[in-house]
Short mmCIF file of C-alpha atoms in Angstrom, two decimals:
data_model
loop_
_atom_site.label_atom_id
_atom_site.label_comp_id
_atom_site.label_asym_id
_atom_site.label_seq_id
_atom_site.Cartn_x
_atom_site.Cartn_y
_atom_site.Cartn_z
CA UNK A 107 -8.04 27.51 30.24
CA UNK A 108 -7.28 31.15 30.32
CA UNK A 109 -10.14 33.66 30.51
CA UNK A 110 -10.08 36.66 28.33
CA UNK A 111 -10.02 39.97 30.19
CA UNK A 112 -12.38 42.75 29.24
CA UNK A 113 -10.63 45.90 28.13
CA UNK A 114 -13.76 48.04 28.78
CA UNK A 115 -16.53 48.38 31.33
CA UNK A 116 -20.02 47.15 30.41
CA UNK A 117 -21.30 50.72 30.37
CA UNK A 118 -18.82 51.76 27.73
CA UNK A 119 -19.04 48.54 25.69
CA UNK A 120 -21.83 49.88 23.49
CA UNK A 121 -19.55 52.72 22.26
CA UNK A 122 -16.31 50.78 21.73
CA UNK A 123 -14.99 50.12 18.26
CA UNK A 124 -14.36 46.42 17.59
CA UNK A 125 -10.74 45.43 17.98
CA UNK A 126 -9.91 41.82 17.90
CA UNK A 127 -6.54 40.18 18.54
CA UNK A 128 -6.29 37.08 16.33
CA UNK A 129 -2.51 36.61 16.57
CA UNK A 130 -0.34 35.21 19.30
CA UNK A 131 3.22 36.25 18.40
CA UNK A 132 3.24 39.76 19.68
CA UNK A 133 1.71 40.79 22.98
CA UNK A 134 -0.80 43.59 22.52
CA UNK A 135 -2.71 45.45 25.21
CA UNK A 136 -6.09 46.22 23.71
CA UNK A 137 -7.20 48.80 26.37
CA UNK A 138 -5.02 51.63 24.90
CA UNK A 139 -6.00 50.81 21.39
CA UNK A 140 -9.69 50.77 22.21
CA UNK A 141 -9.28 54.16 23.95
CA UNK A 142 -7.40 55.53 20.87
CA UNK A 143 -9.96 54.19 18.40
CA UNK A 144 -12.73 55.72 20.54
CA UNK A 145 -10.95 59.12 20.50
CA UNK A 146 -10.32 58.86 16.74
CA UNK A 147 -13.97 58.07 16.11
CA UNK A 148 -15.02 61.04 18.27
CA UNK A 149 -12.58 63.36 16.57
CA UNK A 150 -13.82 62.40 13.16
CA UNK A 151 -17.49 62.23 14.12
CA UNK A 152 -17.80 58.63 13.01
CA UNK A 153 -20.63 56.30 14.05
CA UNK A 154 -20.39 53.89 16.99
CA UNK A 155 -20.08 50.86 14.69
CA UNK A 156 -18.10 52.52 11.91
CA UNK A 157 -15.07 50.25 11.86
CA UNK A 158 -13.50 46.98 12.95
CA UNK A 159 -9.84 46.30 13.56
CA UNK A 160 -8.31 42.88 13.47
CA UNK A 161 -4.76 42.15 14.57
CA UNK A 162 -3.52 39.16 12.52
CA UNK A 163 -0.47 37.05 12.04
CA UNK A 164 2.09 37.71 9.36
CA UNK A 165 1.03 34.61 7.51
CA UNK A 166 -2.53 35.79 7.35
CA UNK A 167 -1.45 39.35 6.35
CA UNK A 168 0.77 37.91 3.58
CA UNK A 169 -2.21 35.86 2.31
CA UNK A 170 -4.50 38.91 2.27
CA UNK A 171 -1.83 41.05 0.63
CA UNK A 172 -1.33 38.52 -2.14
CA UNK A 173 -5.03 37.99 -2.76
CA UNK A 174 -6.15 41.63 -2.60
CA UNK A 175 -3.12 43.61 -3.76
CA UNK A 176 -1.15 40.98 -5.71
CA UNK A 177 1.85 41.73 -3.52
CA UNK A 178 4.12 39.12 -1.85
CA UNK A 179 4.76 39.17 1.92
CA UNK A 180 3.20 40.70 4.96
CA UNK A 181 2.55 44.39 5.20
CA UNK A 182 1.74 46.50 8.26
CA UNK A 183 -1.89 47.49 7.47
CA UNK A 184 -4.64 46.72 4.98
CA UNK A 185 -8.02 48.35 4.66
CA UNK A 186 -11.16 46.78 3.34
CA UNK A 187 -13.89 49.45 2.73
CA UNK A 188 -17.53 48.41 3.18
CA UNK A 189 -18.22 49.77 -0.30
CA UNK A 190 -16.46 51.47 -3.19
CA UNK A 191 -15.01 54.84 -2.18
CA UNK A 192 -14.02 57.69 -4.45
CA UNK A 193 -11.19 59.96 -3.56
CA UNK A 194 -12.70 62.50 -1.12
CA UNK A 195 -12.88 66.19 -2.10
CA UNK A 196 -11.75 66.97 1.44
CA UNK A 197 -11.91 65.23 4.81
CA UNK A 198 -14.75 67.33 6.21
CA UNK A 199 -17.06 66.65 3.20
CA UNK A 200 -16.17 62.90 3.27
CA UNK A 201 -16.89 62.64 6.93
CA UNK A 202 -20.28 64.24 6.51
CA UNK A 203 -21.11 61.73 3.74
CA UNK A 204 -19.94 58.83 5.86
CA UNK A 205 -21.46 59.79 9.18
CA UNK A 206 -23.30 56.88 10.74
CA UNK A 207 -22.19 54.33 8.12
CA UNK A 208 -19.92 51.31 8.37
CA UNK A 209 -16.51 52.35 6.90
CA UNK A 210 -15.09 48.84 6.75
CA UNK A 211 -12.43 46.66 8.25
CA UNK A 212 -8.75 47.19 8.99
CA UNK A 213 -6.20 44.34 9.35
CA UNK A 214 -2.93 45.02 11.15
CA UNK A 215 0.10 42.79 11.59
CA UNK A 216 1.54 43.51 15.04
CA UNK A 217 4.81 41.76 14.08
CA UNK A 218 5.36 44.18 11.19
CA UNK A 219 4.21 47.13 13.33
CA UNK A 220 6.76 46.21 16.03
CA UNK A 221 9.57 46.01 13.48
CA UNK A 222 8.46 49.39 11.97
CA UNK A 223 8.31 51.03 15.39
CA UNK A 224 11.93 50.09 16.04
CA UNK A 225 12.91 51.44 12.64
CA UNK A 226 11.09 54.78 13.13
CA UNK A 227 12.14 55.01 16.84
CA UNK A 228 8.54 55.00 18.10
CA UNK A 229 6.71 53.15 20.84
CA UNK A 230 4.87 50.04 19.63
CA UNK A 231 1.50 51.31 20.85
CA UNK A 232 2.09 54.58 19.02
CA UNK A 233 2.89 52.61 15.86
CA UNK A 234 -0.38 50.69 16.15
CA UNK A 235 -2.29 54.01 16.66
CA UNK A 236 -0.72 55.39 13.54
CA UNK A 237 -1.70 52.24 11.61
CA UNK A 238 -5.33 52.50 12.79
CA UNK A 239 -5.48 56.17 11.67
CA UNK A 240 -3.82 55.29 8.35
CA UNK A 241 -6.27 52.44 7.85
CA UNK A 242 -9.27 54.74 8.61
CA UNK A 243 -8.00 57.26 6.00
CA UNK A 244 -7.88 54.45 3.43
CA UNK A 245 -11.43 53.47 4.38
CA UNK A 246 -12.46 57.11 3.76
CA UNK A 247 -11.13 56.88 0.21
CA UNK A 248 -7.55 58.31 0.55
CA UNK A 249 -4.76 56.65 -1.37
CA UNK A 250 -1.23 57.78 -0.77
CA UNK A 251 -0.01 55.95 -3.92
CA UNK A 252 -1.96 58.21 -6.17
CA UNK A 253 -2.93 61.42 -4.39
CA UNK A 254 0.27 63.51 -4.56
CA UNK A 255 0.67 63.76 -0.81
CA UNK A 256 -2.93 64.68 0.19
CA UNK A 257 -3.41 61.63 2.43
CA UNK A 258 -0.12 62.30 4.14
CA UNK A 259 -1.02 65.96 4.85
CA UNK A 260 -4.40 64.84 6.36
CA UNK A 261 -2.72 62.15 8.38
CA UNK A 262 -0.06 64.42 9.76
CA UNK A 263 -2.69 66.99 10.76
CA UNK A 264 -4.82 64.32 12.53
CA UNK A 265 -1.80 62.79 14.24
CA UNK A 266 -1.04 66.22 15.75
CA UNK A 267 -4.61 66.67 16.90
CA UNK A 268 -4.64 63.17 18.45
CA UNK A 269 -1.24 63.61 20.08
CA UNK A 270 0.65 60.92 18.24
CA UNK A 271 4.00 61.26 16.48
#
């Protein structure tokens, strides 16, 4: 039986965001994602246990997408806020309100992310980082389907600050 490798040292374990790989189709190295999630959390001033990310299969993503959004098929990322969120006035104000609280959970399909990375000519790891950031913004209350580009502007600004496409 294969042993799972630890992506972090025991000393940093208390600070790491929870990222769990529950799919087997696409190989994912968690170390880089853990580092990115940690940087994102620090950049936004989020609490140590503010979010959890689960990498899931396309079948599981399709089930969640149908159950929660009424849409057919797998998507790249879904966010599940810990409680109801209103659209934020601005990012800084929302982050102050949310400091130290659990934002919620993010589900990502690595298979869809890998396909999207090829389409957008990005590295796979970079695509996963973008999806984590996108998911966090949804957890903060942003909704690109209704906000006239506000979420995209915030996301682009944060991507620049974090050094991702």
